[in-house]
Amino acid sequence: MAATGSEQTGHGAYYVSTPIYYVNDAPHLGHAYTTVAGDVLTRWHRQRGEKVWYLTGTDEHGQKIMRTAEANGVSPREWCDKLVEESWKPLWEHLRIANDDFIRTTEKRHTDRVQEFVQDLYDRGEIYQGGYEGPYCVPCEEYKTYGELLDGEGEYAGQKLCPIHKKPVEMLQEENYFFKLSAYGEKLLEHYEAHPEFIQPESARNEVMQFVRQGLEDLSISRSTFDWGVKIPWDDKHVIYVWIDALLNYATAVGYGSDQRKFDETFPADVHLVGKDILRFHAVIWPAMLMANGLPLPKRVVANGWLMVGGEKMSKSNLTGISPHELTDHFGVDAYRWYFLRAIAFGQDGSFSWEDFSARYTSELANDYGNLASRVAAMVGKYFDGALPEATAHGEAEQTVADGLAKAVREADERIGEQLDFAGGIAAIFDFIKQVNGYLTEQAPWKVAKDTSAEAQERLATILYTAADSLRACAVLLNAVMPDSSAKLWETLGAEPALGPLAEQRIAEAGTWGKLPAGTTVTKGAALFPRLEETK
Ligand code: ME8
């Protein structure tokens, strides 16, 4: 975990969260998808010069984790410790996730505050004791309604199945505590109406509104049939329902009840990133809990679509053996971060295929981008001994490139930074790369170089400067998505001594033409995106 948001003082951090993931198993491509998206968003905002707080973590209580640990013959705590340290944190480091904090729901800083929050709701009369009976899905950790259940077939014939997990539900009957969720339906609808951006994308907003309009039931918030959880403070025969415990991580991790200053400058979240499966928890239950407690609501809950393999939602059971490591071994970490955001419109479902990844890698990363960088470095080396020449003959063709860059910056900033349209923002940057390639093909510097007249040499210098300054901007714009290759390119261009560290380059200035000063030392390093080995 590389905490890059160093100066976290003052007011108003841009606060982004991922779901805290269940640690019943190692992370898969779906978890990494949401986490990489959050990382790109937060790195982008850091390069806008904003203060940022990026939070991820793990959800460690509840029946699902307890049963998995039991099945593996260890205590839930041992199970979680091992997975967090050996699988989750290492994967995030490997993928260059620059989160500022990692919260585990078994930490005391969390559990104490969860108890306080729930006690406070109880004192306010928002919680009462009652009984409930209904079908429960342990993998979802959620009571289901009878209407949404599927009829089992084959090995599950005669049983009712969870529509998400396609596994039999269990009938639960319990005396437990209830949160008066039903009292918040109207207030939630008013909030959705007044803040159309609160739930994104639009399809997700519509689904939630329709659900709330049907009327909300009170929510059972405790369990007494097992004990792997946070105890209800006034009745220790019960543990707090894992979802109430989990949602509160967004408050406890940023100082709720412990560091008021930090809490005030960070909470509420600007963006809660979630998958579609857990949208209702974040867009219905979580804001109702906050309303009940008099706390401010998050600005946006943004749902990503499903990553699919062979048309099925990707999860442990149908992962077909592809782990994030298998992909990064072959394509590299940067390409991995880039591919899923580039290939799938954020918010929509998308199918992963090795072939599509290979094809895009070769055409966009290796050919369009990587080749451009190595050709330009090679020509500056060959014709100018590696010293970036001055652009003294800046003409119409160069101005068109400069205009193209300004447009790419505006579009990428709006799409990535504001709309979370990662695919659209990355496309704008790669369209610019194509434009620069087209410019080089037209200007053919390798032909101009053959003419030794002073005029031709000035043209040659201008063409290569134009391409190099374009690459300078690409390194800045792609740093959030592909930090390693951007750092390599920054080094190739000899930019750091003149312009300072890459991470400190501002998005707003990336489109200012001519930032890379003439005279920098351009070196031809290893290929940014080497050709793929034909192993698959
Ligand atoms: O739900 N496609 O944890 P979880 C896209 N602990 N995203 C996917 C995905 C897929 N195929 N599979 C998983 C939980 N995800 C709770 C959250 S938050 C207070 C508690 C991502 O381990 C997506 O973000 O089941 C989804 O919402 C999340 O992983 C579910 O992770």
Coordinates of C-alpha atoms and ligand atoms in Angstrom, one line a residue:
M1 CA 0.0 0.0 0.0
A2 CA 1.8 3.1 -1.2
A3 CA 0.2 6.1 0.5
T4 CA 0.8 8.8 -2.0
G5 CA -1.6 11.4 -0.6
S6 CA 1.0 12.8 1.8
E7 CA -0.2 16.1 3.0
Q8 CA -3.6 15.2 4.4
T9 CA -4.3 18.3 6.4
G10 CA -6.8 21.1 5.9
H11 CA -10.3 20.7 4.6
G12 CA -12.2 18.7 2.0
A13 CA -10.4 15.6 0.8
Y14 CA -11.8 13.9 -2.2
Y15 CA -12.9 10.7 -0.6
V16 CA -13.3 7.5 -2.6
S17 CA -14.1 4.0 -1.3
T18 CA -14.3 0.5 -2.7
P19 CA -16.5 -2.1 -1.1
I20 CA -14.7 -3.9 1.7
Y21 CA -14.5 -7.4 0.3
Y22 CA -15.3 -10.7 2.0
V23 CA -12.2 -12.6 2.8
N24 CA -13.7 -16.0 2.4
D25 CA -11.3 -16.5 -0.5
A26 CA -8.5 -14.8 -2.5
P27 CA -9.3 -11.7 -4.6
H28 CA -10.4 -12.3 -8.2
L29 CA -10.7 -10.2 -11.3
G30 CA -14.0 -8.7 -10.2
H31 CA -12.6 -7.3 -7.0
A32 CA -9.6 -6.0 -8.8
Y33 CA -11.8 -4.3 -11.3
T34 CA -13.5 -2.1 -8.8
T35 CA -10.3 -1.4 -6.9
V36 CA -8.3 -0.4 -10.0
A37 CA -11.1 1.9 -11.1
G38 CA -11.0 3.6 -7.7
D39 CA -7.2 3.9 -7.9
V40 CA -7.3 5.5 -11.3
L41 CA -9.9 7.9 -10.2
T42 CA -8.0 8.9 -7.1
R43 CA -4.6 9.2 -8.9
W44 CA -6.3 11.4 -11.4
H45 CA -7.7 13.7 -8.7
R46 CA -4.3 13.8 -7.0
Q47 CA -2.8 15.0 -10.3
R48 CA -5.5 17.7 -10.3
G49 CA -3.7 18.9 -7.2
E50 CA -6.6 17.9 -4.9
K51 CA -6.3 16.2 -1.5
V52 CA -7.6 12.7 -1.8
W53 CA -8.5 9.9 0.5
Y54 CA -8.8 6.4 -1.0
L55 CA -10.1 3.7 1.2
T56 CA -10.3 -0.1 0.7
G57 CA -10.4 -3.0 3.2
T58 CA -12.0 -6.3 4.1
D59 CA -15.3 -7.5 5.5
E60 CA -14.5 -10.2 8.1
H61 CA -17.5 -11.0 10.2
G62 CA -20.7 -12.9 9.5
Q63 CA -21.7 -16.5 8.8
K64 CA -20.1 -16.7 5.4
I65 CA -16.6 -16.1 6.8
M66 CA -17.3 -18.2 9.9
R67 CA -18.3 -21.2 7.9
T68 CA -15.4 -20.9 5.5
A69 CA -13.0 -20.8 8.4
E70 CA -14.7 -23.8 10.1
A71 CA -14.5 -25.8 6.8
N72 CA -10.8 -25.1 6.8
G73 CA -10.3 -26.1 10.4
V74 CA -9.1 -22.7 11.7
S75 CA -10.6 -19.8 13.7
P76 CA -12.3 -17.0 11.7
R77 CA -9.6 -14.6 12.9
E78 CA -6.8 -16.9 11.8
W79 CA -8.4 -17.4 8.4
C80 CA -8.8 -13.6 7.9
D81 CA -5.3 -12.7 9.0
K82 CA -3.8 -15.2 6.6
L83 CA -5.9 -14.2 3.6
V84 CA -5.5 -10.4 4.2
E85 CA -1.7 -10.6 4.6
E86 CA -1.0 -13.3 2.1
S87 CA -3.5 -12.6 -0.7
W88 CA -5.4 -9.3 -0.5
K89 CA -2.8 -6.7 0.5
P90 CA -0.1 -8.3 -1.7
L91 CA -2.4 -8.1 -4.7
W92 CA -3.2 -4.5 -4.2
E93 CA 0.5 -3.7 -3.9
H94 CA 1.2 -5.7 -7.0
L95 CA -1.4 -3.8 -8.9
R96 CA 0.0 -0.5 -7.6
I97 CA -3.1 0.4 -5.7
A98 CA -2.3 3.6 -3.8
N99 CA -4.9 3.4 -1.1
D100 CA -4.4 5.7 1.9
D101 CA -5.9 3.2 4.4
F102 CA -7.0 -0.4 4.5
I103 CA -9.7 -1.1 7.1
R104 CA -10.5 -4.5 8.5
T105 CA -13.8 -4.9 10.3
T106 CA -12.2 -6.9 13.0
E107 CA -10.0 -4.0 14.1
K108 CA -10.9 -2.4 17.4
R109 CA -10.8 1.1 15.8
H110 CA -13.8 -0.2 13.8
T111 CA -15.7 -2.5 16.3
D112 CA -15.8 0.1 19.1
R113 CA -17.3 2.7 16.9
V114 CA -19.8 0.3 15.3
Q115 CA -21.1 -0.3 18.8
E116 CA -21.3 3.4 19.5
F117 CA -23.2 4.1 16.3
V118 CA -25.7 1.3 16.9
Q119 CA -26.1 2.3 20.5
D120 CA -26.8 5.9 19.4
L121 CA -29.5 4.6 17.0
Y122 CA -31.0 2.6 19.8
D123 CA -31.0 5.6 22.1
R124 CA -32.8 7.6 19.4
G125 CA -35.5 5.1 19.2
E126 CA -34.6 3.9 15.7
I127 CA -34.2 0.3 16.8
Y128 CA -36.7 -2.1 18.4
Q129 CA -36.9 -5.8 19.2
G130 CA -39.0 -8.1 17.1
G131 CA -39.2 -11.5 15.3
Y132 CA -38.5 -12.4 11.7
E133 CA -38.8 -15.5 9.6
G134 CA -37.6 -15.7 6.0
P135 CA -35.3 -17.2 3.4
Y136 CA -31.7 -16.1 3.9
C137 CA -28.8 -16.4 1.5
V138 CA -25.5 -16.8 3.3
P139 CA -23.3 -15.9 0.4
C140 CA -25.2 -12.6 0.0
E141 CA -25.6 -12.3 3.8
E142 CA -29.1 -11.1 3.1
Y143 CA -32.8 -12.1 3.7
K144 CA -34.5 -12.6 0.4
T145 CA -38.1 -12.0 -0.6
Y146 CA -40.1 -15.0 -1.7
G147 CA -40.9 -13.4 -5.0
E148 CA -37.3 -13.1 -6.1
L149 CA -36.3 -16.8 -5.4
L150 CA -35.7 -19.2 -8.3
D151 CA -37.0 -22.8 -8.5
G152 CA -34.1 -25.3 -8.1
E153 CA -33.4 -27.9 -10.7
G154 CA -31.2 -31.0 -10.9
E155 CA -29.4 -31.4 -7.6
Y156 CA -31.4 -28.6 -6.1
A157 CA -34.8 -29.8 -7.4
G158 CA -37.6 -28.8 -5.0
Q159 CA -35.5 -26.1 -3.3
K160 CA -35.7 -22.4 -3.6
L161 CA -32.5 -20.7 -4.9
C162 CA -30.9 -17.2 -4.5
P163 CA -31.2 -15.4 -7.8
I164 CA -27.6 -14.2 -7.6
H165 CA -25.7 -17.3 -6.3
K166 CA -28.1 -19.9 -7.7
K167 CA -27.7 -21.8 -4.4
P168 CA -30.4 -22.9 -2.0
V169 CA -31.5 -20.3 0.6
E170 CA -31.9 -21.3 4.3
M171 CA -35.1 -20.6 6.3
L172 CA -34.2 -18.5 9.3
Q173 CA -36.4 -17.6 12.2
E174 CA -35.0 -15.3 14.8
E175 CA -35.9 -12.9 17.6
N176 CA -33.7 -9.9 16.9
Y177 CA -33.4 -6.2 16.6
F178 CA -34.8 -4.1 13.8
F179 CA -33.9 -0.8 12.4
K180 CA -36.9 1.3 11.3
L181 CA -35.9 1.4 7.7
S182 CA -39.5 1.6 6.5
A183 CA -39.7 5.2 7.9
Y184 CA -37.1 6.4 5.4
G185 CA -38.7 5.5 2.1
E186 CA -40.1 9.0 1.4
K187 CA -37.0 10.8 2.6
L188 CA -34.8 8.6 0.4
L189 CA -37.0 9.2 -2.7
E190 CA -36.9 13.0 -2.0
H191 CA -33.1 12.8 -1.8
Y192 CA -32.9 10.8 -5.1
E193 CA -35.1 13.4 -6.8
A194 CA -33.1 16.3 -5.4
H195 CA -29.8 14.8 -6.3
P196 CA -30.0 12.9 -9.6
E197 CA -26.3 12.2 -9.5
F198 CA -26.6 10.3 -6.2
I199 CA -26.9 6.9 -7.8
Q200 CA -25.1 6.2 -11.1
P201 CA -25.5 5.0 -13.8
E202 CA -29.0 6.0 -14.6
S203 CA -30.1 2.4 -14.9
A204 CA -29.0 1.7 -11.3
R205 CA -30.8 4.9 -10.1
N206 CA -34.0 3.7 -11.8
E207 CA -33.8 0.3 -10.3
V208 CA -33.2 1.6 -6.8
M209 CA -36.0 4.2 -7.1
Q210 CA -38.4 1.5 -8.2
F211 CA -37.4 -0.7 -5.3
V212 CA -37.9 2.0 -2.8
R213 CA -41.3 3.1 -4.3
Q214 CA -42.6 -0.4 -3.6
G215 CA -42.2 0.3 0.1
L216 CA -39.4 -0.6 2.5
E217 CA -39.6 -3.1 5.3
D218 CA -37.8 -2.7 8.6
L219 CA -34.3 -4.3 8.6
S220 CA -33.2 -7.0 11.0
I221 CA -29.9 -5.8 12.3
S222 CA -28.8 -8.5 14.7
R223 CA -28.2 -12.2 14.8
S224 CA -28.3 -14.5 17.8
T225 CA -27.6 -18.0 16.3
F226 CA -23.9 -17.4 15.9
D227 CA -21.3 -15.1 17.5
W228 CA -18.7 -14.1 14.9
G229 CA -19.5 -10.4 14.8
V230 CA -19.6 -7.2 16.9
K231 CA -21.8 -7.6 20.0
I232 CA -25.0 -5.5 20.4
P233 CA -23.9 -3.2 23.2
W234 CA -27.0 -3.5 25.3
D235 CA -27.6 -7.2 24.6
D236 CA -24.5 -9.4 24.2
K237 CA -26.5 -12.5 23.1
H238 CA -26.7 -10.8 19.7
V239 CA -24.1 -9.8 17.2
I240 CA -24.7 -6.9 14.8
Y241 CA -25.8 -7.9 11.3
V242 CA -22.7 -8.0 9.1
W243 CA -23.9 -5.5 6.6
I244 CA -24.6 -2.8 9.2
D245 CA -21.1 -3.5 10.6
A246 CA -19.6 -3.4 7.1
L247 CA -21.2 -0.2 5.8
L248 CA -20.0 1.6 8.9
N249 CA -16.4 1.1 7.7
Y250 CA -16.8 4.2 5.6
A251 CA -17.3 6.3 8.7
T252 CA -15.0 4.5 11.2
A253 CA -12.0 4.5 8.9
V254 CA -12.0 8.3 8.6
G255 CA -12.3 9.1 12.3
Y256 CA -16.0 8.7 13.2
G257 CA -16.1 9.0 17.0
S258 CA -12.3 9.1 17.3
D259 CA -10.8 11.9 15.3
Q260 CA -13.4 14.6 14.7
R261 CA -11.0 16.8 12.6
K262 CA -10.2 14.0 10.2
F263 CA -13.9 13.0 10.0
D264 CA -15.0 16.6 9.2
E265 CA -12.5 17.0 6.5
T266 CA -13.1 13.6 4.9
F267 CA -16.7 12.4 5.5
P268 CA -19.0 11.9 3.6
A269 CA -17.6 10.1 0.6
D270 CA -17.5 11.8 -2.8
V271 CA -17.8 8.4 -4.5
H272 CA -18.7 5.0 -3.1
L273 CA -17.7 2.6 -5.8
V274 CA -19.7 -0.6 -5.7
G275 CA -20.7 -3.5 -7.9
K276 CA -24.4 -3.8 -8.9
D277 CA -24.9 -6.6 -6.5
I278 CA -24.5 -4.4 -3.5
L279 CA -26.2 -1.3 -4.8
R280 CA -29.2 -1.4 -2.5
F281 CA -27.1 -1.7 0.6
H282 CA -25.3 1.5 -0.4
A283 CA -28.1 3.5 -1.9
V284 CA -30.9 2.6 0.4
I285 CA -29.7 1.1 3.8
W286 CA -26.5 3.2 4.2
P287 CA -28.1 6.6 3.5
A288 CA -31.1 5.7 5.8
M289 CA -28.6 4.8 8.6
L290 CA -26.9 8.1 8.1
M291 CA -30.2 10.0 8.1
A292 CA -31.2 8.2 11.3
N293 CA -28.0 9.3 12.9
G294 CA -28.0 12.9 11.6
L295 CA -24.9 12.4 9.5
P296 CA -24.4 13.8 5.9
L297 CA -25.0 11.5 2.9
P298 CA -22.4 10.5 0.4
K299 CA -22.3 12.5 -2.8
R300 CA -22.4 9.6 -5.2
V301 CA -22.8 5.8 -5.3
V302 CA -21.5 4.6 -8.6
A303 CA -22.1 1.0 -9.6
N304 CA -19.8 -0.9 -12.0
G305 CA -21.2 -3.6 -14.2
W306 CA -20.4 -7.3 -14.1
L307 CA -17.2 -8.7 -15.5
M308 CA -18.2 -11.9 -17.2
V309 CA -16.5 -15.0 -18.4
G310 CA -18.5 -16.9 -21.0
G311 CA -21.6 -14.8 -20.2
E312 CA -21.6 -15.6 -16.5
K313 CA -20.9 -13.1 -13.7
M314 CA -17.3 -13.7 -12.6
S315 CA -17.0 -15.2 -9.2
K316 CA -15.2 -17.9 -7.4
S317 CA -17.2 -20.7 -8.9
N318 CA -16.9 -19.7 -12.5
L319 CA -13.6 -17.9 -12.6
T320 CA -12.3 -20.6 -14.9
G321 CA -9.0 -20.4 -13.3
I322 CA -7.9 -17.0 -14.4
S323 CA -6.3 -15.1 -11.6
P324 CA -5.1 -11.4 -11.8
H325 CA -1.5 -12.7 -11.5
E326 CA -1.9 -14.9 -14.5
L327 CA -2.8 -11.9 -16.6
T328 CA -0.2 -9.6 -15.1
D329 CA 2.5 -12.3 -15.7
H330 CA 1.6 -12.2 -19.4
F331 CA 0.5 -8.7 -20.1
G332 CA 2.2 -6.7 -17.3
V333 CA 0.6 -4.7 -14.5
D334 CA 0.1 -1.5 -16.5
A335 CA -1.6 -3.2 -19.3
Y336 CA -3.8 -5.0 -16.8
R337 CA -4.9 -1.8 -15.2
W338 CA -5.6 -0.3 -18.6
Y339 CA -7.4 -3.1 -20.3
F340 CA -10.5 -3.5 -18.2
L341 CA -11.2 0.2 -18.0
R342 CA -10.4 0.7 -21.7
A343 CA -12.4 -2.2 -23.0
I344 CA -15.6 -2.0 -20.9
A345 CA -17.8 1.0 -20.5
F346 CA -17.9 1.6 -16.8
G347 CA -21.3 0.8 -15.4
Q348 CA -22.1 -1.7 -18.1
D349 CA -21.4 -5.5 -18.1
G350 CA -18.5 -6.7 -20.1
S351 CA -17.0 -10.0 -21.1
F352 CA -13.4 -10.7 -20.6
S353 CA -11.5 -12.5 -23.2
W354 CA -7.8 -13.3 -23.5
E355 CA -8.0 -12.8 -27.3
D356 CA -9.5 -9.3 -27.0
F357 CA -6.9 -8.3 -24.4
S358 CA -4.1 -9.6 -26.7
A359 CA -5.4 -7.8 -29.7
R360 CA -5.8 -4.5 -27.9
Y361 CA -2.5 -4.7 -26.3
T362 CA -0.8 -5.3 -29.6
S363 CA -2.6 -2.6 -31.5
E364 CA -2.9 0.2 -29.0
L365 CA -0.2 -0.3 -26.4
A366 CA 2.6 -1.9 -28.3
N367 CA 2.0 -0.5 -31.8
D368 CA 0.4 2.9 -31.3
Y369 CA 1.8 4.1 -28.0
G370 CA 5.0 2.0 -27.4
N371 CA 6.3 2.3 -30.9
L372 CA 5.7 6.0 -31.0
A373 CA 7.8 6.5 -27.9
S374 CA 10.7 4.3 -29.1
R375 CA 10.7 5.8 -32.6
V376 CA 10.9 9.3 -31.3
A377 CA 13.6 8.5 -28.8
A378 CA 15.6 6.7 -31.5
M379 CA 15.4 9.6 -33.9
V380 CA 16.3 12.2 -31.3
G381 CA 19.3 9.9 -30.5
K382 CA 20.3 9.4 -34.2
Y383 CA 19.8 13.0 -35.5
F384 CA 20.5 15.1 -32.4
D385 CA 22.7 13.0 -30.2
G386 CA 19.9 12.6 -27.7
A387 CA 19.5 16.3 -27.0
L388 CA 15.9 17.4 -27.5
P389 CA 16.1 20.1 -30.3
E390 CA 14.1 23.3 -30.3
A391 CA 10.9 23.8 -32.4
T392 CA 11.8 26.8 -34.4
A393 CA 9.5 26.1 -37.4
H394 CA 6.2 25.5 -35.5
G395 CA 3.6 25.7 -38.3
E396 CA 0.1 24.7 -39.1
A397 CA 0.7 21.0 -38.8
E398 CA 2.2 21.5 -35.3
Q399 CA -0.6 23.7 -34.2
T400 CA -3.1 21.0 -35.2
V401 CA -1.3 18.6 -32.9
A402 CA -1.2 21.2 -30.1
D403 CA -5.0 21.7 -30.5
G404 CA -5.5 18.0 -30.6
L405 CA -3.7 17.7 -27.2
A406 CA -5.7 20.5 -25.6
K407 CA -8.9 18.8 -26.7
A408 CA -7.7 15.4 -25.4
V409 CA -6.9 16.9 -22.0
R410 CA -10.3 18.6 -21.7
E411 CA -12.1 15.5 -22.7
A412 CA -10.1 13.1 -20.5
D413 CA -10.4 15.3 -17.5
E414 CA -14.2 15.6 -17.8
R415 CA -14.7 11.9 -18.5
I416 CA -12.2 10.3 -16.1
G417 CA -12.3 13.0 -13.4
E418 CA -16.0 13.8 -13.3
Q419 CA -18.1 11.2 -15.1
L420 CA -16.1 8.1 -14.2
D421 CA -16.2 7.3 -17.9
F422 CA -12.8 5.7 -17.9
A423 CA -13.2 4.1 -21.4
G424 CA -14.1 7.4 -22.9
G425 CA -11.3 9.3 -21.2
I426 CA -8.7 6.7 -22.2
A427 CA -10.0 6.7 -25.7
A428 CA -9.6 10.5 -25.9
I429 CA -5.9 10.0 -25.0
F430 CA -5.4 7.2 -27.4
D431 CA -7.0 9.2 -30.2
F432 CA -4.4 11.8 -29.6
I433 CA -1.7 9.2 -29.8
K434 CA -3.1 8.1 -33.1
Q435 CA -3.1 11.8 -34.2
V436 CA 0.6 12.1 -33.3
N437 CA 1.4 8.9 -35.2
G438 CA -0.5 10.3 -38.2
Y439 CA 1.5 13.5 -38.0
L440 CA 4.8 11.6 -38.0
T441 CA 3.7 9.6 -41.0
E442 CA 2.8 12.7 -42.9
Q443 CA 5.9 14.7 -41.9
A444 CA 8.2 11.7 -42.4
P445 CA 11.2 13.0 -40.4
W446 CA 13.4 10.1 -41.6
K447 CA 13.0 11.6 -45.1
V448 CA 13.5 15.2 -44.0
A449 CA 16.7 14.1 -42.3
K450 CA 18.3 13.2 -45.6
D451 CA 18.2 16.9 -46.6
T452 CA 21.1 18.7 -44.9
S453 CA 19.9 22.3 -45.6
A454 CA 19.4 24.5 -42.6
E455 CA 15.7 24.8 -43.4
A456 CA 15.2 21.0 -43.5
Q457 CA 17.2 20.6 -40.3
E458 CA 14.9 23.1 -38.6
R459 CA 11.9 21.2 -39.8
L460 CA 13.4 18.0 -38.5
A461 CA 14.0 19.6 -35.1
T462 CA 10.4 20.9 -35.0
I463 CA 8.9 17.6 -36.0
L464 CA 10.8 15.7 -33.3
Y465 CA 10.2 18.3 -30.7
T466 CA 6.4 18.2 -31.5
A467 CA 6.4 14.4 -31.1
A468 CA 8.4 14.5 -27.9
D469 CA 6.3 17.2 -26.2
S470 CA 3.2 15.2 -27.2
L471 CA 4.7 12.2 -25.4
R472 CA 5.4 14.4 -22.4
A473 CA 1.7 15.0 -22.2
C474 CA 0.8 11.3 -22.7
A475 CA 3.0 10.4 -19.7
V476 CA 1.2 12.9 -17.6
L477 CA -2.3 11.9 -18.8
L478 CA -1.7 8.1 -18.6
N479 CA 0.1 8.2 -15.2
A480 CA -3.1 7.5 -13.3
V481 CA -3.9 4.5 -15.4
M482 CA -0.4 3.1 -16.1
P483 CA 2.0 4.5 -13.6
D484 CA 5.0 2.2 -14.4
S485 CA 5.2 2.8 -18.1
S486 CA 4.5 6.5 -17.6
A487 CA 7.5 6.7 -15.3
K488 CA 9.6 5.0 -17.9
L489 CA 8.5 7.4 -20.5
W490 CA 9.2 10.3 -18.2
E491 CA 12.7 9.0 -17.8
T492 CA 13.2 8.4 -21.6
L493 CA 12.2 12.0 -22.2
G494 CA 14.7 13.3 -19.6
A495 CA 11.7 15.3 -18.2
E496 CA 12.3 15.0 -14.5
P497 CA 15.3 17.4 -14.1
A498 CA 13.4 20.1 -16.0
L499 CA 9.8 19.5 -14.9
G500 CA 10.0 17.6 -11.6
P501 CA 8.5 14.3 -10.6
L502 CA 5.8 12.9 -12.8
A503 CA 3.2 12.5 -10.0
E504 CA 3.4 16.3 -9.4
Q505 CA 2.5 17.2 -13.0
R506 CA -0.9 18.8 -13.1
I507 CA -3.7 17.6 -15.4
A508 CA -4.7 21.2 -16.0
E509 CA -1.3 22.0 -17.4
A510 CA -0.8 18.9 -19.4
G511 CA -2.3 20.5 -22.4
T512 CA 0.0 23.6 -22.3
W513 CA 2.0 23.3 -25.4
G514 CA 5.8 23.3 -25.2
K515 CA 6.3 22.4 -21.6
L516 CA 9.2 20.1 -22.2
P517 CA 12.2 22.4 -22.6
A518 CA 14.6 21.9 -25.5
G519 CA 17.9 20.4 -24.4
T520 CA 16.6 17.5 -22.2
T521 CA 18.5 14.3 -22.6
V522 CA 16.4 11.8 -24.5
T523 CA 17.4 8.2 -24.1
K524 CA 16.1 5.1 -25.8
G525 CA 15.2 2.7 -22.9
A526 CA 13.5 -0.7 -23.1
A527 CA 10.2 -1.0 -25.0
L528 CA 7.3 0.4 -23.0
F529 CA 5.1 -2.5 -24.1
P530 CA 7.2 -5.4 -25.3
R531 CA 5.7 -7.8 -27.9
L532 CA 3.7 -10.5 -26.3
E533 CA 5.1 -14.0 -26.2
E534 CA 2.9 -16.4 -28.2
T535 CA 2.1 -18.6 -25.2
K536 CA -1.7 -18.6 -25.3
Ligands
ME8_1 O1 -20.2 -7.8 -1.3 N1 -17.7 -7.9 -11.8 O2 -18.0 -8.3 -0.8 P1 -17.6 -9.2 -2.0 C1 -17.5 -6.7 -11.3 N2 -18.4 -7.6 1.7 N3 -17.3 -6.5 -10.0 C2 -17.2 -7.5 -9.2 C3 -17.4 -8.8 -9.7 C4 -17.6 -9.0 -11.0 N4 -17.8 -10.2 -11.6 N5 -17.3 -9.7 -8.6 C5 -17.0 -8.9 -7.5 C6 -19.3 -7.8 -0.5 N6 -17.0 -7.6 -7.9 C7 -19.4 -7.1 0.8 C8 -19.2 -5.6 0.6 S1 -19.2 -3.0 1.5 C9 -19.6 -2.2 2.8 C10 -19.4 -4.7 1.8 C11 -16.7 -6.5 -7.0 O3 -16.3 -9.7 -1.7 C12 -17.8 -5.5 -7.0 O4 -17.4 -4.2 -6.5 O5 -18.7 -10.1 -2.4 C13 -18.8 -6.1 -5.9 O6 -19.7 -5.2 -5.4 C14 -17.8 -6.5 -4.9 O7 -16.6 -7.0 -5.6 C15 -18.3 -7.6 -4.0 O8 -17.3 -8.1 -3.2

